[in-house]
Amino acid sequence: MSLLIQNGRIVTAGDDFVGDVLVEGETIAAVGPALAAPAGAEVIDASGKLVFPGFIDPHVHIYLPFMGTYAKDTYESASRAALIGGTTTLLEMCCPARQDDPLEAFELWLSKGAQSACDYSFHMGVSRFDGTTEAALREIASRGVASLKVFLAYKGAFGIDDGELFRTLTLAKELGLIVTAHCENETLVAELQRQLLAQGKTGPQWHEPSRPVRVEAEGVHHLMTFAELTGAHVYCVHTSCREALEAVQAARLRGVRAWVETVIPYLVLDKTYAEQPEFEGAKYVMSPPLRDKWQQPYLWNALRSRLISTVATDHAPFDFAGQKEMGRGDFTRIPNGIPSIEDRVRLLYTYGVCRGRIDLTTFVDAASTQAARLFGLYPRKGTIAVGSDADLVVYDPAYRGVISAKTQAMAVDYSAFEGWEVEGRPSLVTVRGAVQVRDGKFVGRLGHGQFLTRPATHY
Ligand code: URP
Ligand code: ZN
Ligand code: ZN
């Protein structure tokens, strides 16, 4: 089956020109001006539209047993929502509990992914490092998982100690794996939570004071020290503030191989959302927390100057009713997370590109190309080039819409962006040549998504 996308403004991380893209089967066969349509090809007129490489979300949670409950989405709902939002590949955190067997966890997460409509892979969570862990991680890496995930937070749950961190990073360096890390000092979080609760400060507005910017910056500094002494390559997930960015910048100047991710909530939301009355703020509880509004220009500037490599979501969907509500009377029990897998691309386009904070090529780089490069998917993913997978987003910049829980595909009962206006939307989305979204609606096939094996490149 051939597909010819004609007269679109083709934008990659490096190019911006008007032309055509020819797809043959699952891959891009030609890119250029005035391409001829092969017999029987479907022709899409993309005049006035933007044509982007499929977007990649490098940090999502779909199957997530966490804080006494489970994240709401399945691969069925999450991959559909991802595609409607223009995300054609996602990287999920495989998060076994401390007592779980890593190989069994990996198989469990793989079985969940079989329903996916978009392509996917995992960052393998290391929540314990004992005598059996090394062999399991070697096996998982040999099966095409080129990245690990560690938590320096969540004491007693996913969090690992310093000895385990050292051994994980040492093994990662040997195997060429990049280690993604949630950076917060778990001891400081636990002590500050205890103090606040003892003072009767129990509402969601106290979540941020229990994990202030210095707690995050200390976590980043800690990771950087361990990366420096092991030589491992590291990636700070969901970076929320200037103080944490400065810790990475300082380490980079020392030669540490470190990259930074931020997530869409930090770019557009601030801590006042978590301070809303009537427990409404619980919808905005995530970790690290939403910060002061004055932090946002630093994040945008770091994105524009490319200190921040990627914009992900940290999609972690918990209903308000019955799940976020578990934390009424004790903010430490509010399941952490803000769902946004469906919203990331159009929010970044609207509040980044349309507001003049980033240009179009930076937008593509941050939302697609850098994730492909860092996680072993480039040039198969993350660009529009002959031989690359035909993951394409035809984006209609003239469309105007409003985000609402009533119309979203994510399986969660609220939207953190309820009523927000967005400019543009993915009108057509393909995954390896198959049209999965047409006119903004999912028309694809569940199960079309492939588990992507990725080579280790971070030696
Ligand atoms: O609040 C968050 N970030 N929830 C998901 C789990 C994590 O820390 O990534
Ligand atoms: Zn995290
Ligand atoms: Zn996360």
Coordinates of C-alpha atoms and ligand atoms in Angstrom, one line a residue:
M1 CA 0.0 0.0 0.0
S2 CA 1.4 3.4 -0.9
L3 CA 0.5 6.8 0.5
L4 CA 1.5 10.2 -0.9
I5 CA 1.3 13.2 1.3
Q6 CA 1.5 16.2 -1.0
N7 CA 2.4 19.9 -0.6
G8 CA 2.8 19.9 3.1
R9 CA 5.3 22.0 5.1
I10 CA 7.7 19.3 6.1
V11 CA 9.4 20.1 9.4
T12 CA 12.1 18.0 11.0
A13 CA 14.7 18.9 13.7
G14 CA 16.9 20.2 10.9
D15 CA 14.7 21.0 7.9
D16 CA 11.7 23.1 7.0
F17 CA 10.5 23.1 3.4
V18 CA 7.3 22.5 1.3
G19 CA 7.2 19.1 -0.4
D20 CA 5.8 15.6 -0.6
V21 CA 6.4 12.4 1.3
L22 CA 5.9 9.0 -0.4
V23 CA 5.3 6.0 1.8
E24 CA 5.7 2.5 0.5
G25 CA 4.5 -0.2 2.9
E26 CA 5.9 0.7 6.4
T27 CA 8.7 3.0 5.4
I28 CA 9.3 6.4 3.8
A29 CA 10.3 5.8 0.1
A30 CA 10.9 9.4 -1.1
V31 CA 10.9 13.0 0.2
G32 CA 10.9 15.9 -2.2
P33 CA 9.1 18.2 -4.5
A34 CA 6.4 17.1 -7.0
L35 CA 6.6 13.3 -6.4
A36 CA 4.5 11.2 -8.7
A37 CA 1.8 9.1 -7.1
P38 CA 2.2 5.3 -7.8
A39 CA -0.8 3.5 -9.2
G40 CA -3.3 2.8 -6.4
A41 CA -1.7 5.2 -3.9
E42 CA -3.8 7.1 -1.5
V43 CA -3.1 10.8 -2.0
I44 CA -3.4 13.2 1.0
D45 CA -3.5 16.9 0.2
A46 CA -1.5 18.6 3.0
S47 CA -1.5 22.1 1.6
G48 CA -1.6 24.6 4.4
K49 CA -0.6 21.8 6.9
L50 CA 2.5 20.9 8.7
V51 CA 4.1 17.4 8.3
F52 CA 6.1 16.2 11.3
P53 CA 7.8 13.0 12.1
G54 CA 5.7 11.0 14.5
F55 CA 6.1 12.3 18.0
I56 CA 7.8 10.3 20.7
D57 CA 6.9 10.4 24.4
P58 CA 9.9 9.1 26.3
H59 CA 8.2 9.0 29.7
V60 CA 4.8 7.5 30.3
H61 CA 3.1 5.2 32.8
I62 CA 0.3 3.0 31.6
Y63 CA 0.4 -0.1 33.8
L64 CA 1.5 1.3 37.1
P65 CA 0.8 -0.3 40.5
F66 CA 1.5 2.8 42.7
M67 CA 0.6 4.3 46.1
G68 CA -2.0 1.6 46.8
T69 CA -3.8 1.7 43.5
Y70 CA -3.3 1.3 39.7
A71 CA -3.0 3.9 37.0
K72 CA -6.3 4.0 35.1
D73 CA -5.2 3.6 31.5
T74 CA -4.6 0.4 29.5
Y75 CA -2.6 0.2 26.3
E76 CA -5.9 0.3 24.6
S77 CA -6.9 3.7 25.9
A78 CA -3.5 5.2 26.3
S79 CA -2.2 4.3 22.8
R80 CA -5.4 5.6 21.3
A81 CA -5.1 8.8 23.2
A82 CA -1.4 9.0 22.3
L83 CA -2.1 8.7 18.6
I84 CA -5.0 11.3 18.7
G85 CA -2.4 13.6 20.2
G86 CA 0.2 12.8 17.6
T87 CA 2.4 10.5 19.6
T88 CA 3.3 7.4 17.5
T89 CA 5.9 5.9 19.8
L90 CA 5.9 5.8 23.6
L91 CA 8.5 4.7 26.1
E92 CA 6.9 3.3 29.2
M93 CA 8.5 3.0 32.6
C94 CA 8.5 -0.7 33.5
C95 CA 8.2 -0.3 37.3
P96 CA 8.5 -3.5 39.3
A97 CA 8.1 -3.3 43.1
R98 CA 11.1 -4.0 45.2
Q99 CA 10.2 -7.6 45.9
D100 CA 9.3 -8.4 42.2
D101 CA 11.5 -10.4 39.9
P102 CA 12.7 -8.1 37.1
L103 CA 12.3 -10.7 34.3
E104 CA 8.8 -11.6 35.4
A105 CA 8.0 -7.8 35.5
F106 CA 9.4 -7.3 32.1
E107 CA 7.3 -10.1 30.7
L108 CA 4.2 -8.7 32.4
W109 CA 4.7 -5.3 31.0
L110 CA 5.4 -6.8 27.5
S111 CA 2.1 -8.7 27.8
K112 CA 0.2 -5.4 28.5
G113 CA 1.8 -3.8 25.4
A114 CA 0.4 -6.4 23.0
Q115 CA -2.8 -4.3 22.7
S116 CA -1.0 -1.1 21.7
A117 CA -2.0 0.8 18.6
C118 CA 1.3 2.8 18.6
D119 CA 4.9 1.6 18.8
Y120 CA 6.4 1.3 22.2
S121 CA 9.4 0.2 24.3
F122 CA 10.3 0.3 28.0
H123 CA 12.8 1.8 30.3
M124 CA 13.5 -1.1 32.7
G125 CA 13.0 -0.1 36.3
V126 CA 15.6 -1.2 38.8
S127 CA 14.0 -1.1 42.3
R128 CA 16.5 -3.5 43.9
F129 CA 20.0 -4.6 43.1
D130 CA 21.0 -7.9 44.7
G131 CA 22.7 -11.1 43.6
T132 CA 20.1 -12.0 41.0
T133 CA 19.6 -8.5 39.5
E134 CA 22.7 -8.3 37.3
A135 CA 21.9 -11.5 35.3
A136 CA 18.3 -10.4 34.9
L137 CA 19.3 -6.9 33.6
R138 CA 21.8 -8.4 31.2
E139 CA 19.1 -10.7 29.8
I140 CA 16.6 -7.8 29.5
A141 CA 19.3 -5.6 27.8
S142 CA 20.0 -8.4 25.3
R143 CA 16.3 -8.3 24.4
G144 CA 16.6 -4.8 23.1
V145 CA 16.0 -2.7 26.2
A146 CA 18.7 0.0 26.0
S147 CA 17.7 2.1 29.0
L148 CA 17.1 1.7 32.7
K149 CA 15.0 3.7 35.3
V150 CA 15.9 4.4 38.9
F151 CA 14.0 6.3 41.5
L152 CA 16.0 8.3 44.1
A153 CA 12.5 9.0 45.6
Y154 CA 9.6 6.9 46.9
K155 CA 11.4 5.5 50.0
G156 CA 10.2 2.0 50.7
A157 CA 8.6 1.6 47.3
F158 CA 10.6 2.0 44.1
G159 CA 13.5 3.9 45.7
I160 CA 17.0 2.3 45.7
D161 CA 19.9 3.0 48.1
D162 CA 23.3 4.4 47.2
G163 CA 25.0 1.0 46.9
E164 CA 22.3 -0.2 44.5
L165 CA 22.6 3.0 42.5
F166 CA 26.3 2.6 42.2
R167 CA 26.0 -1.0 41.0
T168 CA 23.2 -0.1 38.6
L169 CA 25.2 2.7 37.0
T170 CA 28.4 0.5 36.9
L171 CA 26.5 -2.2 35.0
A172 CA 24.8 0.4 32.7
K173 CA 28.2 1.8 31.8
E174 CA 29.5 -1.7 30.9
L175 CA 26.4 -2.5 28.8
G176 CA 26.1 0.9 27.2
L177 CA 22.7 1.6 28.7
I178 CA 21.5 5.1 29.6
V179 CA 20.0 5.4 33.1
T180 CA 16.9 7.5 33.5
A181 CA 16.4 8.8 37.0
H182 CA 13.7 10.4 39.2
C183 CA 15.8 12.8 41.3
E184 CA 14.5 13.8 44.7
N185 CA 16.2 13.1 48.0
E186 CA 13.8 10.6 49.5
T187 CA 15.0 11.1 53.2
L188 CA 14.3 14.9 53.0
V189 CA 10.9 14.2 51.5
A190 CA 10.0 11.7 54.2
E191 CA 11.2 14.1 57.0
L192 CA 9.4 17.1 55.5
Q193 CA 6.2 15.2 55.0
R194 CA 6.3 14.1 58.7
Q195 CA 6.8 17.6 59.9
L196 CA 4.0 19.1 57.8
L197 CA 1.5 16.4 58.8
A198 CA 2.5 16.9 62.5
Q199 CA 1.6 20.6 62.1
G200 CA -1.8 19.7 60.7
K201 CA -0.9 20.6 57.2
T202 CA -2.7 17.9 55.3
G203 CA -4.1 19.4 52.1
P204 CA -2.7 19.1 48.6
Q205 CA -1.2 22.6 48.8
W206 CA 1.4 21.1 51.2
H207 CA 2.7 18.6 48.6
E208 CA 5.1 21.2 47.1
P209 CA 6.5 22.4 50.4
S210 CA 7.2 18.7 51.2
R211 CA 9.4 18.5 48.1
P212 CA 10.9 21.9 47.6
V213 CA 13.3 22.7 44.7
R214 CA 16.3 22.1 46.9
V215 CA 15.1 18.5 47.4
E216 CA 15.1 18.0 43.6
A217 CA 18.4 19.8 43.1
E218 CA 20.0 17.6 45.8
G219 CA 18.7 14.5 44.0
V220 CA 20.1 15.7 40.7
H221 CA 23.4 16.6 42.3
H222 CA 23.5 13.2 43.9
L223 CA 22.9 11.4 40.6
M224 CA 25.6 13.5 38.9
T225 CA 28.1 12.6 41.5
F226 CA 27.4 8.9 40.9
A227 CA 27.5 9.3 37.2
E228 CA 30.8 11.1 37.4
L229 CA 32.4 8.3 39.4
T230 CA 31.0 5.4 37.3
G231 CA 31.1 7.1 33.9
A232 CA 27.5 6.1 33.2
H233 CA 25.3 8.2 31.0
V234 CA 22.2 9.6 32.8
Y235 CA 19.0 11.3 31.9
C236 CA 17.1 13.3 34.5
V237 CA 13.4 12.8 34.0
H238 CA 10.7 15.4 34.8
T239 CA 13.0 18.2 35.7
S240 CA 10.9 21.0 37.1
C241 CA 13.1 24.0 38.2
R242 CA 16.1 26.2 37.7
E243 CA 17.9 24.8 40.7
A244 CA 17.9 21.2 39.2
L245 CA 18.9 22.5 35.8
E246 CA 21.9 24.3 37.4
A247 CA 23.0 21.0 39.0
V248 CA 23.0 19.3 35.6
Q249 CA 24.8 22.2 33.9
A250 CA 27.5 22.2 36.5
A251 CA 28.0 18.4 36.1
R252 CA 28.1 18.7 32.3
L253 CA 30.9 21.3 32.7
R254 CA 32.7 18.6 34.7
G255 CA 32.3 16.2 31.8
V256 CA 29.3 14.2 33.1
R257 CA 27.2 12.7 30.3
A258 CA 23.8 13.9 31.4
W259 CA 20.7 14.9 29.6
V260 CA 17.5 16.6 30.8
E261 CA 13.8 16.0 30.3
T262 CA 11.1 18.2 31.3
V263 CA 7.4 17.4 31.1
I264 CA 4.5 19.4 29.7
P265 CA 2.8 20.1 33.0
Y266 CA 5.8 22.1 34.3
L267 CA 5.9 24.3 31.2
V268 CA 2.3 25.4 31.5
L269 CA 1.0 24.8 35.0
D270 CA 2.3 26.2 38.3
K271 CA 1.8 25.4 42.0
T272 CA -1.2 27.6 42.4
Y273 CA -3.2 24.8 40.6
A274 CA -2.4 22.5 43.5
E275 CA -3.5 25.1 46.0
Q276 CA -7.1 25.2 44.7
P277 CA -9.7 24.7 47.5
E278 CA -12.1 21.8 48.0
F279 CA -9.4 19.3 47.4
E280 CA -9.4 20.3 43.7
G281 CA -5.7 20.8 44.0
A282 CA -5.2 17.0 44.2
K283 CA -5.7 16.8 40.5
Y284 CA -2.4 18.7 40.2
V285 CA -0.3 16.6 42.6
M286 CA 2.7 15.1 40.9
S287 CA 6.3 14.6 41.9
P288 CA 8.4 16.7 41.7
P289 CA 5.6 19.1 42.3
L290 CA 4.4 22.0 40.1
R291 CA 6.5 25.0 41.0
D292 CA 6.3 28.8 41.2
K293 CA 5.2 30.4 38.0
W294 CA 8.5 32.3 37.8
Q295 CA 10.3 29.0 37.1
Q296 CA 8.5 28.6 33.7
P297 CA 10.7 31.1 31.8
Y298 CA 13.8 29.2 32.9
L299 CA 12.4 26.0 31.6
W300 CA 11.4 27.5 28.3
N301 CA 14.8 29.1 28.0
A302 CA 16.5 25.9 28.8
L303 CA 14.4 24.2 26.2
R304 CA 15.2 26.8 23.6
S305 CA 18.9 26.7 24.3
R306 CA 18.6 22.8 24.3
L307 CA 19.9 22.3 27.8
I308 CA 16.6 20.5 28.1
S309 CA 16.7 17.8 25.4
T310 CA 13.1 16.4 25.6
V311 CA 9.6 17.3 26.5
A312 CA 7.7 14.2 27.8
T313 CA 4.5 13.9 29.7
D314 CA 5.1 11.6 32.7
H315 CA 1.6 10.6 31.9
A316 CA 0.3 9.0 35.1
P317 CA -3.5 8.8 35.1
F318 CA -5.4 8.5 38.4
D319 CA -9.1 9.4 38.6
F320 CA -10.1 12.2 40.9
A321 CA -13.0 10.2 42.3
G322 CA -11.9 7.2 44.3
Q323 CA -8.1 7.6 43.6
K324 CA -6.9 11.1 44.1
E325 CA -9.5 11.1 46.9
M326 CA -7.5 8.5 48.8
G327 CA -5.4 11.5 50.0
R328 CA -8.2 13.5 51.6
G329 CA -6.9 14.4 55.0
D330 CA -3.3 13.3 54.1
F331 CA -1.6 14.7 51.0
T332 CA 1.1 12.0 51.1
R333 CA -1.6 9.5 50.1
I334 CA -2.7 11.3 46.9
P335 CA -1.6 9.2 44.0
N336 CA 1.0 11.2 42.2
G337 CA 0.6 12.0 38.5
I338 CA -1.1 14.3 35.9
P339 CA -2.4 12.7 32.7
S340 CA -1.4 14.4 29.5
I341 CA -0.4 11.8 26.9
E342 CA -3.1 13.1 24.6
D343 CA -2.3 16.8 25.2
R344 CA 1.4 17.1 25.1
V345 CA 2.0 17.9 21.4
R346 CA -0.8 20.5 21.0
L347 CA 0.0 22.2 24.3
L348 CA 3.7 22.4 23.3
Y349 CA 2.7 23.7 19.9
T350 CA 0.2 26.2 21.3
Y351 CA 2.1 27.5 24.3
G352 CA 5.6 27.0 22.8
V353 CA 5.6 27.6 19.1
C354 CA 2.5 29.9 18.7
R355 CA 3.6 32.0 21.7
G356 CA 7.1 32.5 20.2
R357 CA 8.9 30.6 23.0
I358 CA 10.4 27.9 20.7
D359 CA 10.6 27.6 17.0
L360 CA 9.2 24.7 14.9
T361 CA 12.4 22.8 14.5
T362 CA 13.1 22.9 18.3
F363 CA 9.5 21.7 18.8
V364 CA 10.2 18.7 16.6
D365 CA 13.6 18.1 18.2
A366 CA 12.2 18.2 21.7
A367 CA 9.1 16.2 21.1
S368 CA 10.5 13.6 18.8
T369 CA 14.0 13.6 17.5
Q370 CA 16.0 13.9 20.7
A371 CA 14.1 11.0 22.3
A372 CA 14.9 8.9 19.2
R373 CA 18.6 9.8 19.4
L374 CA 19.0 9.3 23.1
F375 CA 17.1 6.0 23.3
G376 CA 18.4 4.1 20.3
L377 CA 15.6 4.7 17.9
Y378 CA 17.2 7.2 15.4
P379 CA 16.9 7.3 12.4
R380 CA 14.2 4.7 12.3
K381 CA 12.1 7.1 14.3
G382 CA 12.3 10.8 15.0
T383 CA 12.8 12.1 11.5
I384 CA 11.3 12.2 7.9
A385 CA 13.9 10.5 5.7
V386 CA 14.1 7.8 3.1
G387 CA 14.2 4.4 4.9
S388 CA 12.8 5.7 8.2
D389 CA 9.5 4.3 9.6
A390 CA 6.6 6.0 8.0
D391 CA 5.4 7.5 11.3
L392 CA 4.0 10.8 10.2
V393 CA 1.8 13.6 11.7
V394 CA -0.1 15.9 9.4
Y395 CA -0.9 18.8 11.7
D396 CA -3.6 21.3 10.9
P397 CA -2.5 24.6 12.3
A398 CA -5.9 26.3 11.5
Y399 CA -7.9 24.0 13.8
R400 CA -9.1 25.5 17.1
G401 CA -10.2 23.3 19.9
V402 CA -10.8 23.2 23.7
I403 CA -9.4 20.4 26.0
S404 CA -12.0 18.7 28.1
A405 CA -12.4 15.4 30.0
K406 CA -15.7 15.0 28.3
T407 CA -14.0 14.5 24.9
Q408 CA -10.7 13.0 25.8
A409 CA -9.6 9.4 25.0
M410 CA -7.6 9.0 28.1
A411 CA -9.4 6.7 30.6
V412 CA -9.4 9.2 33.4
D413 CA -12.2 11.3 34.9
Y414 CA -10.7 14.8 34.7
S415 CA -8.4 16.9 32.6
A416 CA -5.7 19.1 34.2
F417 CA -6.3 21.4 31.3
E418 CA -10.1 21.6 31.3
G419 CA -11.3 24.4 29.1
W420 CA -7.9 25.3 27.7
E421 CA -7.8 26.5 24.1
V422 CA -5.4 24.8 21.8
E423 CA -4.2 25.8 18.4
G424 CA -4.0 23.1 15.7
R425 CA -4.3 19.3 16.0
P426 CA -2.9 16.2 14.3
S427 CA -5.4 15.6 11.6
L428 CA -3.8 12.5 10.1
V429 CA -1.4 10.2 11.9
T430 CA 0.4 7.1 10.5
V431 CA 2.3 4.4 12.3
R432 CA 4.6 2.5 9.9
G433 CA 2.5 3.5 7.0
A434 CA -0.9 2.6 8.5
V435 CA -3.3 5.5 9.0
Q436 CA -4.3 5.4 12.7
V437 CA -5.9 8.8 13.0
R438 CA -8.0 10.6 10.4
D439 CA -9.7 14.0 10.9
G440 CA -8.5 13.9 14.5
K441 CA -10.3 10.6 15.1
F442 CA -8.8 7.2 15.9
V443 CA -9.5 4.9 13.0
G444 CA -6.6 2.5 13.5
R445 CA -6.1 -1.0 14.8
L446 CA -5.3 -2.0 18.4
G447 CA -2.4 -4.4 18.3
H448 CA -0.7 -2.6 15.4
G449 CA 1.9 -1.3 17.7
Q450 CA 5.3 -3.1 17.8
F451 CA 7.6 -3.5 20.7
L452 CA 10.8 -1.7 19.5
T453 CA 14.1 -3.3 20.2
R454 CA 16.8 -0.7 20.7
P455 CA 20.6 -1.0 20.5
A456 CA 22.8 0.1 23.4
T457 CA 24.8 3.2 22.4
H458 CA 25.8 4.8 25.7
Y459 CA 29.3 3.4 26.3
Ligands
URP1 O1 4.0 12.2 40.0 C1 4.5 11.4 39.3 N1 5.6 11.8 38.6 N2 3.9 10.2 39.1 C2 4.4 9.1 38.4 C3 5.5 8.4 39.0 C4 6.8 9.1 38.8 O2 7.4 9.6 39.7 O3 7.2 9.2 37.6
ZN2 ZN 9.1 10.1 38.7
ZN3 ZN 7.2 8.9 35.8

